Amino acid sequence: MAPQRFHEQFHHIQGSMPDVPLAMGPDDDAHFLYEKGVVLARDGEEARLVEDTVRTHFTDTRGLVADHVRRAGPETNRTGVTRIQVGDPAQGDDVVPHALRALREAEGRQGRRLVRRNHVIHIAPVNACPGDEPVPAPRSEPPNPAAQEGRHDPDTAVAVLVIDTGLVHDYRSYSLLAHTTGDPQVTETGADGVLHQYVGHGTFIAGIVAAVAPNTDVTVRGTLDDVGAILESEFGAKLFEAVDQGGWPDILSLSAGTSTGSGEGLIGLEAFMRELREQRTLLVAAAGNNGSDTPFWPAAYAALPEYADSVLSVGALRGDGESGACFSNHGPWVQVYAPGERLTSALTGFDIPVPYVYQHSTYDACRFGCTYACTCQYPRHTGVLSEAGENTAAKPDQVMFDGLAQWSGTSFATPAVAALVAAHMTAHKERDPRAARAQLLGSLTESAEVRGAHVPALRPPTWRPVPVAIPARPA
């Protein structure tokens, strides 16, 4: 049985948004999720043009009621985006692809894209989830990367903002997080006391930043608390809210995003990205875990000239650090790679151990076609989502978390790079994070092999390679 990770995650995310009907990418492609029956357009004249064009097309060619095409959100807001409903999701197939085709001629006349899907942004997905699920790590072992020597100086500490899931209730029991603040995780366990999926994701990331760069003040915002997913139309406003709350940070670490059907950026983030460009903040963004060269946004903004100095896109290296992790996205839009497979950091259960039931089953072979001992295969476990309805005799595996965990994904390579930029700022008394980024990359001599290409690689000085062999399966 080969688990269909994307379909499992699709239903999981849909369950967290019961009032938002979701669809998969074109032709059931496992690249992105989006809201059915709704498109996004820029406020004002463009939104009105989109509305009129789609209404005329549907009335003339598809026999739909013109009133189905209407504003589904405010016309004027800080993100500069209007949600337009182009059909009733309850009535058969999704009409968004038809609306996009109807606008091609109008877009040709305007010389720009007028409308896009309302994508689901989720934590650096392997088709909507991290590279694997966390594995308990004993407290007797140090984190990996281990704590870098250095002290915290409140007058010079680098401000790092993490947009992710919130902080677990016992995070302060982990000494490295002494200078971390932010939003608490809204709900950690179910009525059965079992840990929800993705709880601890933001805490894990904060622990990596604190280990690699001790002279940091880390703030974690729980923007993605609900299974790590949010609609594009809401995400831009949430990002503005986060920076308004504490001011623009030195570094913004973001382990979330999506690919798009058009291969272009996110219309819902345009306003935020323009304002980011005018600030001094450096956005360090995960390249995503689809094992693909398809641009993943907002990380892919790093390849656009206007954002070249304000966005740093990060891919993941495998456990030995010599080449790319099987799940990591890749391509010319990924600027640097860092260890992202089997890192060890804080999760939860420091005060009282907490159980976790695996959601996904491992595969018999790497689902991305790699031949090394990757996280697709090991450690082996059976997950509840994979087995439901297929093998009722199979019992999902359960583990207990007691503070630390081992986890994989570009989600975790990203804070390692964010922290290396912060550490460079401290070591060189550099107050400009974008200048620190340029200096760090400019002096880089290390590389790794990713899909046959040699790419820039950053490896934290306290990171330890983790070679893993897959044991023989029982007969």
GROMACS .gro file of C-alpha atoms in nm:
model
  475
    1MET     CA    1   0.000   0.000   0.000
    2ALA     CA    2   0.145   0.336  -0.102
    3PRO     CA    3   0.003   0.625   0.101
    4GLN     CA    4  -0.128   0.919  -0.100
    5ARG     CA    5   0.011   1.197   0.117
    6PHE     CA    6  -0.146   1.482  -0.077
    7HIS     CA    7  -0.496   1.338  -0.060
    8GLU     CA    8  -0.456   1.265   0.310
    9GLN     CA    9  -0.352   1.622   0.376
   10PHE     CA   10  -0.621   1.766   0.151
   11HIS     CA   11  -0.892   1.605   0.361
   12HIS     CA   12  -0.716   1.702   0.684
   13ILE     CA   13  -0.697   2.068   0.585
   14GLN     CA   14  -1.051   2.065   0.446
   15GLY     CA   15  -1.171   1.936   0.782
   16SER     CA   16  -1.012   2.237   0.952
   17MET     CA   17  -1.199   2.475   0.716
   18PRO     CA   18  -1.550   2.325   0.710
   19ASP     CA   19  -1.705   2.644   0.572
   20VAL     CA   20  -1.448   2.686   0.292
   21PRO     CA   21  -1.487   2.437   0.004
   22LEU     CA   22  -1.142   2.352  -0.129
   23ALA     CA   23  -1.018   2.212  -0.458
   24MET     CA   24  -0.691   2.060  -0.574
   25GLY     CA   25  -0.467   2.197  -0.845
   26PRO     CA   26  -0.536   2.138  -1.215
   27ASP     CA   27  -0.591   1.778  -1.322
   28ASP     CA   28  -0.575   1.661  -0.961
   29ASP     CA   29  -0.215   1.784  -0.947
   30ALA     CA   30  -0.053   1.765  -0.604
   31HIS     CA   31   0.095   2.113  -0.625
   32PHE     CA   32  -0.156   2.339  -0.455
   33LEU     CA   33  -0.495   2.379  -0.292
   34TYR     CA   34  -0.736   2.666  -0.345
   35GLU     CA   35  -1.084   2.790  -0.255
   36LYS     CA   36  -1.355   2.665  -0.490
   37GLY     CA   37  -1.572   2.921  -0.665
   38VAL     CA   38  -1.362   3.224  -0.569
   39VAL     CA   39  -1.089   3.424  -0.742
   40LEU     CA   40  -0.876   3.715  -0.625
   41ALA     CA   41  -0.837   4.047  -0.806
   42ARG     CA   42  -0.677   4.378  -0.721
   43ASP     CA   43  -0.912   4.638  -0.571
   44GLY     CA   44  -1.080   4.901  -0.781
   45GLU     CA   45  -1.103   4.904  -1.159
   46GLU     CA   46  -0.939   4.565  -1.209
   47ALA     CA   47  -1.183   4.396  -0.972
   48ARG     CA   48  -1.478   4.553  -1.156
   49LEU     CA   49  -1.335   4.445  -1.494
   50VAL     CA   50  -1.293   4.090  -1.369
   51GLU     CA   51  -1.644   4.081  -1.232
   52ASP     CA   52  -1.803   4.211  -1.553
   53THR     CA   53  -1.596   3.988  -1.781
   54VAL     CA   54  -1.671   3.668  -1.592
   55ARG     CA   55  -2.041   3.752  -1.554
   56THR     CA   56  -2.074   3.807  -1.930
   57HIS     CA   57  -1.883   3.490  -2.015
   58PHE     CA   58  -2.084   3.266  -1.786
   59THR     CA   59  -2.418   3.409  -1.892
   60ASP     CA   60  -2.337   3.374  -2.264
   61THR     CA   61  -2.161   3.038  -2.273
   62ARG     CA   62  -2.237   2.832  -1.966
   63GLY     CA   63  -2.594   2.913  -1.878
   64LEU     CA   64  -2.503   3.012  -1.524
   65VAL     CA   65  -2.694   3.271  -1.327
   66ALA     CA   66  -2.512   3.603  -1.352
   67ASP     CA   67  -2.581   3.674  -0.987
   68HIS     CA   68  -2.337   3.397  -0.896
   69VAL     CA   69  -2.060   3.641  -0.989
   70ARG     CA   70  -2.035   3.889  -0.704
   71ARG     CA   71  -1.802   4.040  -0.448
   72ALA     CA   72  -1.726   3.790  -0.173
   73GLY     CA   73  -1.517   4.027   0.036
   74PRO     CA   74  -1.439   4.395   0.099
   75GLU     CA   75  -1.329   4.597  -0.200
   76THR     CA   76  -1.093   4.817  -0.003
   77ASN     CA   77  -0.843   4.679   0.246
   78ARG     CA   78  -0.474   4.706   0.324
   79THR     CA   79  -0.389   4.403   0.113
   80GLY     CA   80  -0.544   4.565  -0.194
   81VAL     CA   81  -0.731   4.248  -0.286
   82THR     CA   82  -1.098   4.169  -0.357
   83ARG     CA   83  -1.247   3.820  -0.334
   84ILE     CA   84  -1.490   3.759  -0.620
   85GLN     CA   85  -1.727   3.466  -0.616
   86VAL     CA   86  -1.759   3.324  -0.967
   87GLY     CA   87  -1.991   3.034  -0.897
   88ASP     CA   88  -2.173   2.832  -0.639
   89PRO     CA   89  -1.934   2.558  -0.513
   90ALA     CA   90  -2.234   2.345  -0.418
   91GLN     CA   91  -2.347   2.321  -0.781
   92GLY     CA   92  -2.123   2.063  -0.947
   93ASP     CA   93  -1.771   2.116  -1.074
   94ASP     CA   94  -1.558   2.409  -0.972
   95VAL     CA   95  -1.591   2.699  -1.217
   96VAL     CA   96  -1.266   2.878  -1.126
   97PRO     CA   97  -1.071   2.726  -1.421
   98HIS     CA   98  -1.345   2.848  -1.659
   99ALA     CA   99  -1.327   3.196  -1.507
  100LEU     CA  100  -0.950   3.206  -1.553
  101ARG     CA  101  -0.985   3.107  -1.919
  102ALA     CA  102  -1.256   3.368  -1.971
  103LEU     CA  103  -1.017   3.641  -1.856
  104ARG     CA  104  -0.724   3.555  -2.082
  105GLU     CA  105  -0.829   3.794  -2.357
  106ALA     CA  106  -0.890   4.077  -2.111
  107GLU     CA  107  -0.552   4.009  -1.949
  108GLY     CA  108  -0.389   4.023  -2.290
  109ARG     CA  109  -0.536   4.369  -2.347
  110GLN     CA  110  -0.423   4.487  -2.003
  111GLY     CA  111  -0.077   4.333  -2.033
  112ARG     CA  112  -0.091   4.174  -1.688
  113ARG     CA  113  -0.264   3.904  -1.488
  114LEU     CA  114  -0.592   4.034  -1.352
  115VAL     CA  115  -0.702   3.742  -1.140
  116ARG     CA  116  -0.571   3.433  -0.965
  117ARG     CA  117  -0.696   3.154  -0.745
  118ASN     CA  118  -0.734   3.202  -0.372
  119HIS     CA  119  -0.460   2.957  -0.274
  120VAL     CA  120  -0.417   2.783   0.058
  121ILE     CA  121  -0.090   2.878   0.228
  122HIS     CA  122   0.043   2.597   0.444
  123ILE     CA  123   0.355   2.514   0.639
  124ALA     CA  124   0.624   2.429   0.387
  125PRO     CA  125   0.439   2.133   0.248
  126VAL     CA  126   0.522   1.800   0.111
  127ASN     CA  127   0.204   1.843  -0.085
  128ALA     CA  128   0.067   2.013   0.227
  129CYS     CA  129   0.280   1.894   0.519
  130PRO     CA  130   0.645   1.887   0.638
  131GLY     CA  131   0.895   1.637   0.501
  132ASP     CA  132   0.790   1.381   0.760
  133GLU     CA  133   0.630   1.356   1.102
  134PRO     CA  134   0.832   1.416   1.420
  135VAL     CA  135   1.017   1.135   1.597
  136PRO     CA  136   1.089   1.148   1.973
  137ALA     CA  137   1.450   1.226   2.064
  138PRO     CA  138   1.595   1.154   2.410
  139ARG     CA  139   1.676   1.450   2.633
  140SER     CA  140   2.017   1.295   2.693
  141GLU     CA  141   2.116   1.390   2.339
  142PRO     CA  142   2.194   1.753   2.256
  143PRO     CA  143   1.987   1.934   1.998
  144ASN     CA  144   2.112   1.926   1.641
  145PRO     CA  145   2.227   2.190   1.561
  146ALA     CA  146   2.365   2.205   1.917
  147ALA     CA  147   2.374   2.532   2.109
  148GLN     CA  148   2.630   2.774   1.972
  149GLU     CA  149   2.854   2.942   2.228
  150GLY     CA  150   2.768   3.303   2.294
  151ARG     CA  151   2.564   3.522   2.520
  152HIS     CA  152   2.242   3.713   2.489
  153ASP     CA  153   2.277   4.091   2.497
  154PRO     CA  154   1.939   4.267   2.503
  155ASP     CA  155   2.094   4.583   2.358
  156THR     CA  156   2.230   4.414   2.047
  157ALA     CA  157   2.009   4.104   2.012
  158VAL     CA  158   1.879   4.045   1.659
  159ALA     CA  159   1.498   4.051   1.636
  160VAL     CA  160   1.363   3.740   1.463
  161LEU     CA  161   0.992   3.703   1.390
  162VAL     CA  162   0.864   3.351   1.324
  163ILE     CA  163   0.526   3.321   1.147
  164ASP     CA  164   0.403   2.970   1.219
  165THR     CA  165   0.209   2.772   1.477
  166GLY     CA  166   0.216   2.909   1.831
  167LEU     CA  167   0.435   2.820   2.127
  168VAL     CA  168   0.352   2.510   2.332
  169HIS     CA  169   0.259   2.569   2.695
  170ASP     CA  170   0.583   2.429   2.842
  171TYR     CA  171   0.829   2.585   2.598
  172ARG     CA  172   1.008   2.777   2.872
  173SER     CA  173   1.122   2.446   3.018
  174TYR     CA  174   1.366   2.440   2.726
  175SER     CA  175   1.653   2.661   2.835
  176LEU     CA  176   1.743   2.778   2.484
  177LEU     CA  177   1.402   2.947   2.455
  178ALA     CA  178   1.457   3.181   2.749
  179HIS     CA  179   1.447   3.484   2.519
  180THR     CA  180   1.152   3.367   2.311
  181THR     CA  181   0.805   3.520   2.338
  182GLY     CA  182   0.487   3.514   2.135
  183ASP     CA  183   0.148   3.354   2.093
  184PRO     CA  184   0.052   3.036   2.274
  185GLN     CA  185  -0.067   2.738   2.074
  186VAL     CA  186  -0.446   2.759   2.087
  187THR     CA  187  -0.514   2.386   2.127
  188GLU     CA  188  -0.242   2.127   2.178
  189THR     CA  189  -0.428   1.801   2.233
  190GLY     CA  190  -0.766   1.648   2.165
  191ALA     CA  191  -1.013   1.525   2.425
  192ASP     CA  192  -0.815   1.200   2.431
  193GLY     CA  193  -0.497   1.382   2.532
  194VAL     CA  194  -0.324   1.300   2.202
  195LEU     CA  195  -0.114   1.573   2.043
  196HIS     CA  196  -0.266   1.737   1.735
  197GLN     CA  197  -0.074   1.730   1.408
  198TYR     CA  198   0.177   2.020   1.366
  199VAL     CA  199   0.160   2.127   1.731
  200GLY     CA  200   0.515   2.223   1.822
  201HIS     CA  201   0.612   2.324   1.467
  202GLY     CA  202   0.667   2.689   1.564
  203THR     CA  203   0.838   2.592   1.890
  204PHE     CA  204   1.072   2.356   1.703
  205ILE     CA  205   1.167   2.638   1.466
  206ALA     CA  206   1.228   2.885   1.751
  207GLY     CA  207   1.456   2.628   1.915
  208ILE     CA  208   1.669   2.604   1.600
  209VAL     CA  209   1.706   2.983   1.581
  210ALA     CA  210   1.804   3.005   1.948
  211ALA     CA  211   2.057   2.721   1.917
  212VAL     CA  212   2.237   2.864   1.613
  213ALA     CA  213   2.216   3.231   1.714
  214PRO     CA  214   2.199   3.280   2.093
  215ASN     CA  215   2.199   3.660   2.063
  216THR     CA  216   1.846   3.675   1.927
  217ASP     CA  217   1.508   3.783   2.056
  218VAL     CA  218   1.264   3.543   1.891
  219THR     CA  219   0.892   3.621   1.864
  220VAL     CA  220   0.657   3.347   1.744
  221ARG     CA  221   0.318   3.440   1.601
  222GLY     CA  222   0.059   3.161   1.579
  223THR     CA  223  -0.077   3.272   1.243
  224LEU     CA  224  -0.090   2.911   1.119
  225ASP     CA  225  -0.220   2.743   1.434
  226ASP     CA  226  -0.507   2.569   1.254
  227VAL     CA  227  -0.333   2.263   1.095
  228GLY     CA  228  -0.076   2.500   0.952
  229ALA     CA  229  -0.304   2.638   0.680
  230ILE     CA  230  -0.465   2.970   0.590
  231LEU     CA  231  -0.627   3.120   0.280
  232GLU     CA  232  -0.414   3.354   0.071
  233SER     CA  233  -0.685   3.622   0.096
  234GLU     CA  234  -0.635   3.626   0.475
  235PHE     CA  235  -0.261   3.569   0.496
  236GLY     CA  236  -0.149   3.911   0.374
  237ALA     CA  237  -0.359   4.084   0.641
  238LYS     CA  238  -0.222   3.847   0.906
  239LEU     CA  239   0.134   3.931   0.805
  240PHE     CA  240   0.061   4.302   0.834
  241GLU     CA  241  -0.097   4.237   1.173
  242ALA     CA  242   0.214   4.052   1.290
  243VAL     CA  243   0.458   4.329   1.197
  244ASP     CA  244   0.222   4.599   1.328
  245GLN     CA  245   0.209   4.424   1.662
  246GLY     CA  246   0.581   4.427   1.727
  247GLY     CA  247   0.731   4.638   1.452
  248TRP     CA  248   0.925   4.518   1.150
  249PRO     CA  249   1.189   4.270   1.272
  250ASP     CA  250   1.544   4.231   1.153
  251ILE     CA  251   1.461   3.886   1.014
  252LEU     CA  252   1.126   3.725   0.933
  253SER     CA  253   1.145   3.345   0.922
  254LEU     CA  254   0.859   3.191   0.723
  255SER     CA  255   0.820   2.818   0.670
  256ALA     CA  256   0.500   2.834   0.467
  257GLY     CA  257   0.381   2.900   0.115
  258THR     CA  258   0.236   2.742  -0.197
  259SER     CA  259   0.299   2.689  -0.564
  260THR     CA  260   0.052   2.842  -0.810
  261GLY     CA  261  -0.114   2.729  -1.129
  262SER     CA  262   0.033   3.020  -1.325
  263GLY     CA  263   0.383   2.990  -1.182
  264GLU     CA  264   0.352   3.355  -1.079
  265GLY     CA  265   0.346   3.516  -0.736
  266LEU     CA  266   0.061   3.554  -0.489
  267ILE     CA  267  -0.173   3.844  -0.556
  268GLY     CA  268  -0.282   3.831  -0.193
  269LEU     CA  269   0.074   3.910  -0.079
  270GLU     CA  270   0.159   4.182  -0.331
  271ALA     CA  271   0.091   4.470  -0.090
  272PHE     CA  272   0.287   4.307   0.190
  273MET     CA  273   0.581   4.227  -0.036
  274ARG     CA  274   0.590   4.587  -0.165
  275GLU     CA  275   0.601   4.719   0.191
  276LEU     CA  276   0.862   4.460   0.289
  277ARG     CA  277   1.081   4.584   0.005
  278GLU     CA  278   1.081   4.935   0.155
  279GLN     CA  279   1.179   4.812   0.501
  280ARG     CA  280   1.514   4.677   0.627
  281THR     CA  281   1.367   4.336   0.717
  282LEU     CA  282   1.507   4.024   0.550
  283LEU     CA  283   1.246   3.756   0.470
  284VAL     CA  284   1.396   3.406   0.493
  285ALA     CA  285   1.146   3.167   0.334
  286ALA     CA  286   1.121   2.790   0.290
  287ALA     CA  287   1.143   2.651  -0.063
  288GLY     CA  288   0.882   2.383   0.012
  289ASN     CA  289   0.882   2.004   0.018
  290ASN     CA  290   0.727   1.894  -0.312
  291GLY     CA  291   1.054   1.756  -0.455
  292SER     CA  292   0.988   1.987  -0.750
  293ASP     CA  293   1.145   2.277  -0.938
  294THR     CA  294   0.809   2.456  -0.958
  295PRO     CA  295   0.838   2.798  -0.788
  296PHE     CA  296   0.703   2.803  -0.434
  297TRP     CA  297   0.582   3.139  -0.305
  298PRO     CA  298   0.677   3.361  -0.127
  299ALA     CA  299   1.025   3.196  -0.133
  300ALA     CA  300   1.036   3.231  -0.513
  301TYR     CA  301   1.022   3.611  -0.485
  302ALA     CA  302   1.396   3.580  -0.418
  303ALA     CA  303   1.446   3.521  -0.792
  304LEU     CA  304   1.277   3.849  -0.890
  305PRO     CA  305   1.521   4.140  -0.930
  306GLU     CA  306   1.311   4.378  -0.721
  307TYR     CA  307   1.326   4.140  -0.424
  308ALA     CA  308   1.680   4.007  -0.471
  309ASP     CA  309   1.813   4.167  -0.151
  310SER     CA  310   1.502   4.138   0.065
  311VAL     CA  311   1.410   3.767   0.026
  312LEU     CA  312   1.630   3.463   0.083
  313SER     CA  313   1.491   3.126  -0.033
  314VAL     CA  314   1.609   2.810   0.144
  315GLY     CA  315   1.615   2.446   0.036
  316ALA     CA  316   1.701   2.143   0.249
  317LEU     CA  317   2.004   1.913   0.253
  318ARG     CA  318   1.975   1.549   0.350
  319GLY     CA  319   2.108   1.406   0.677
  320ASP     CA  320   2.471   1.380   0.565
  321GLY     CA  321   2.468   1.737   0.433
  322GLU     CA  322   2.628   1.639   0.103
  323SER     CA  323   2.328   1.665  -0.128
  324GLY     CA  324   1.965   1.774  -0.142
  325ALA     CA  325   1.699   1.609   0.071
  326CYS     CA  326   1.462   1.399  -0.139
  327PHE     CA  327   1.164   1.619  -0.052
  328SER     CA  328   1.328   1.959  -0.104
  329ASN     CA  329   1.212   2.183  -0.385
  330HIS     CA  330   1.496   2.301  -0.606
  331GLY     CA  331   1.577   2.513  -0.908
  332PRO     CA  332   1.737   2.848  -0.989
  333TRP     CA  333   1.492   3.032  -0.762
  334VAL     CA  334   1.632   2.852  -0.453
  335GLN     CA  335   1.930   3.058  -0.338
  336VAL     CA  336   2.088   2.849  -0.064
  337TYR     CA  337   2.054   2.508   0.102
  338ALA     CA  338   2.103   2.405   0.465
  339PRO     CA  339   2.060   2.085   0.667
  340GLY     CA  340   1.689   2.007   0.688
  341GLU     CA  341   1.667   1.633   0.741
  342ARG     CA  342   1.646   1.481   1.090
  343LEU     CA  343   1.722   1.798   1.286
  344THR     CA  344   1.663   1.786   1.662
  345SER     CA  345   1.493   2.065   1.855
  346ALA     CA  346   1.223   2.138   2.112
  347LEU     CA  347   0.872   2.006   2.054
  348THR     CA  348   0.660   1.955   2.367
  349GLY     CA  349   0.617   1.727   2.668
  350PHE     CA  350   0.888   1.888   2.885
  351ASP     CA  351   0.657   1.902   3.188
  352ILE     CA  352   0.451   1.590   3.122
  353PRO     CA  353   0.514   1.347   2.834
  354VAL     CA  354   0.243   1.365   2.570
  355PRO     CA  355   0.129   1.093   2.326
  356TYR     CA  356   0.116   1.136   1.949
  357VAL     CA  357  -0.047   0.907   1.693
  358TYR     CA  358   0.111   0.904   1.346
  359GLN     CA  359  -0.108   1.041   1.070
  360HIS     CA  360   0.076   0.902   0.765
  361SER     CA  361   0.238   0.570   0.685
  362THR     CA  362   0.591   0.544   0.554
  363TYR     CA  363   0.655   0.423   0.200
  364ASP     CA  364   0.829   0.111   0.077
  365ALA     CA  365   1.050   0.331  -0.142
  366CYS     CA  366   1.122   0.703  -0.168
  367ARG     CA  367   0.817   0.873  -0.316
  368PHE     CA  368   1.047   1.119  -0.493
  369GLY     CA  369   1.263   0.853  -0.654
  370CYS     CA  370   1.579   0.901  -0.446
  371THR     CA  371   1.788   0.597  -0.355
  372TYR     CA  372   1.937   0.699  -0.020
  373ALA     CA  373   1.784   0.617   0.321
  374CYS     CA  374   1.538   0.904   0.325
  375THR     CA  375   1.256   1.004   0.558
  376CYS     CA  376   0.994   0.856   0.323
  377GLN     CA  377   1.098   0.510   0.442
  378TYR     CA  378   1.245   0.540   0.789
  379PRO     CA  379   1.167   0.524   1.075
  380ARG     CA  380   0.884   0.298   0.970
  381HIS     CA  381   0.538   0.360   1.106
  382THR     CA  382   0.172   0.315   1.021
  383GLY     CA  383  -0.051   0.622   1.015
  384VAL     CA  384  -0.421   0.660   1.081
  385LEU     CA  385  -0.497   0.858   0.764
  386SER     CA  386  -0.317   0.615   0.536
  387GLU     CA  387  -0.485   0.307   0.676
  388ALA     CA  388  -0.840   0.435   0.724
  389GLY     CA  389  -1.077   0.238   0.506
  390GLU     CA  390  -0.798   0.029   0.354
  391ASN     CA  391  -0.674  -0.198   0.628
  392THR     CA  392  -0.901  -0.194   0.928
  393ALA     CA  393  -0.678  -0.443   1.109
  394ALA     CA  394  -0.380  -0.205   1.102
  395LYS     CA  395  -0.327  -0.004   1.419
  396PRO     CA  396  -0.166   0.338   1.386
  397ASP     CA  397   0.163   0.370   1.572
  398GLN     CA  398   0.179   0.586   1.883
  399VAL     CA  399   0.481   0.747   2.047
  400MET     CA  400   0.543   0.968   2.352
  401PHE     CA  401   0.714   1.306   2.327
  402ASP     CA  402   0.929   1.403   2.620
  403GLY     CA  403   1.062   1.742   2.515
  404LEU     CA  404   1.282   1.697   2.209
  405ALA     CA  405   1.201   1.564   1.863
  406GLN     CA  406   1.373   1.488   1.535
  407TRP     CA  407   1.197   1.638   1.233
  408SER     CA  408   1.260   1.701   0.863
  409GLY     CA  409   1.158   1.965   0.610
  410THR     CA  410   1.261   2.289   0.445
  411SER     CA  411   1.059   2.429   0.735
  412PHE     CA  412   1.364   2.364   0.954
  413ALA     CA  413   1.644   2.443   0.712
  414THR     CA  414   1.489   2.791   0.693
  415PRO     CA  415   1.535   2.896   1.059
  416ALA     CA  416   1.888   2.754   1.049
  417VAL     CA  417   1.971   2.998   0.769
  418ALA     CA  418   1.781   3.283   0.938
  419ALA     CA  419   1.989   3.218   1.250
  420LEU     CA  420   2.317   3.208   1.054
  421VAL     CA  421   2.237   3.554   0.917
  422ALA     CA  422   2.159   3.671   1.272
  423ALA     CA  423   2.483   3.518   1.404
  424HIS     CA  424   2.678   3.696   1.128
  425MET     CA  425   2.517   4.024   1.233
  426THR     CA  426   2.633   3.970   1.592
  427ALA     CA  427   2.983   3.852   1.502
  428HIS     CA  428   3.048   4.142   1.263
  429LYS     CA  429   2.847   4.410   1.447
  430GLU     CA  430   2.635   4.447   1.135
  431ARG     CA  431   2.296   4.606   1.201
  432ASP     CA  432   2.157   4.568   0.847
  433PRO     CA  433   2.022   4.214   0.795
  434ARG     CA  434   2.023   4.250   0.416
  435ALA     CA  435   2.387   4.355   0.419
  436ALA     CA  436   2.461   4.057   0.647
  437ARG     CA  437   2.288   3.827   0.398
  438ALA     CA  438   2.498   3.962   0.111
  439GLN     CA  439   2.820   3.930   0.315
  440LEU     CA  440   2.739   3.578   0.427
  441LEU     CA  441   2.654   3.451   0.079
  442GLY     CA  442   2.938   3.647  -0.078
  443SER     CA  443   3.196   3.478   0.141
  444LEU     CA  444   3.044   3.131   0.104
  445THR     CA  445   3.282   2.861  -0.019
  446GLU     CA  446   3.083   2.548   0.067
  447SER     CA  447   2.848   2.374  -0.174
  448ALA     CA  448   2.633   2.064  -0.208
  449GLU     CA  449   2.498   1.861  -0.496
  450VAL     CA  450   2.129   1.899  -0.573
  451ARG     CA  451   1.983   1.720  -0.874
  452GLY     CA  452   2.320   1.716  -1.047
  453ALA     CA  453   2.400   2.083  -0.983
  454HIS     CA  454   2.643   2.230  -0.731
  455VAL     CA  455   2.458   2.480  -0.513
  456PRO     CA  456   2.554   2.715  -0.227
  457ALA     CA  457   2.525   2.545   0.113
  458LEU     CA  458   2.523   2.683   0.466
  459ARG     CA  459   2.591   2.442   0.750
  460PRO     CA  460   2.567   2.565   1.111
  461PRO     CA  461   2.901   2.507   1.290
  462THR     CA  462   2.735   2.295   1.562
  463TRP     CA  463   2.532   2.080   1.320
  464ARG     CA  464   2.622   1.711   1.314
  465PRO     CA  465   2.566   1.489   1.005
  466VAL     CA  466   2.306   1.219   1.067
  467PRO     CA  467   2.367   0.914   0.844
  468VAL     CA  468   2.078   0.672   0.872
  469ALA     CA  469   2.054   0.315   0.742
  470ILE     CA  470   1.718   0.149   0.685
  471PRO     CA  471   1.706  -0.184   0.870
  472ALA     CA  472   1.594  -0.490   0.683
  473ARG     CA  473   1.221  -0.545   0.698
  474PRO     CA  474   1.099  -0.849   0.890
  475ALA     CA  475   1.025  -1.150   0.673
   0.00000   0.00000   0.00000
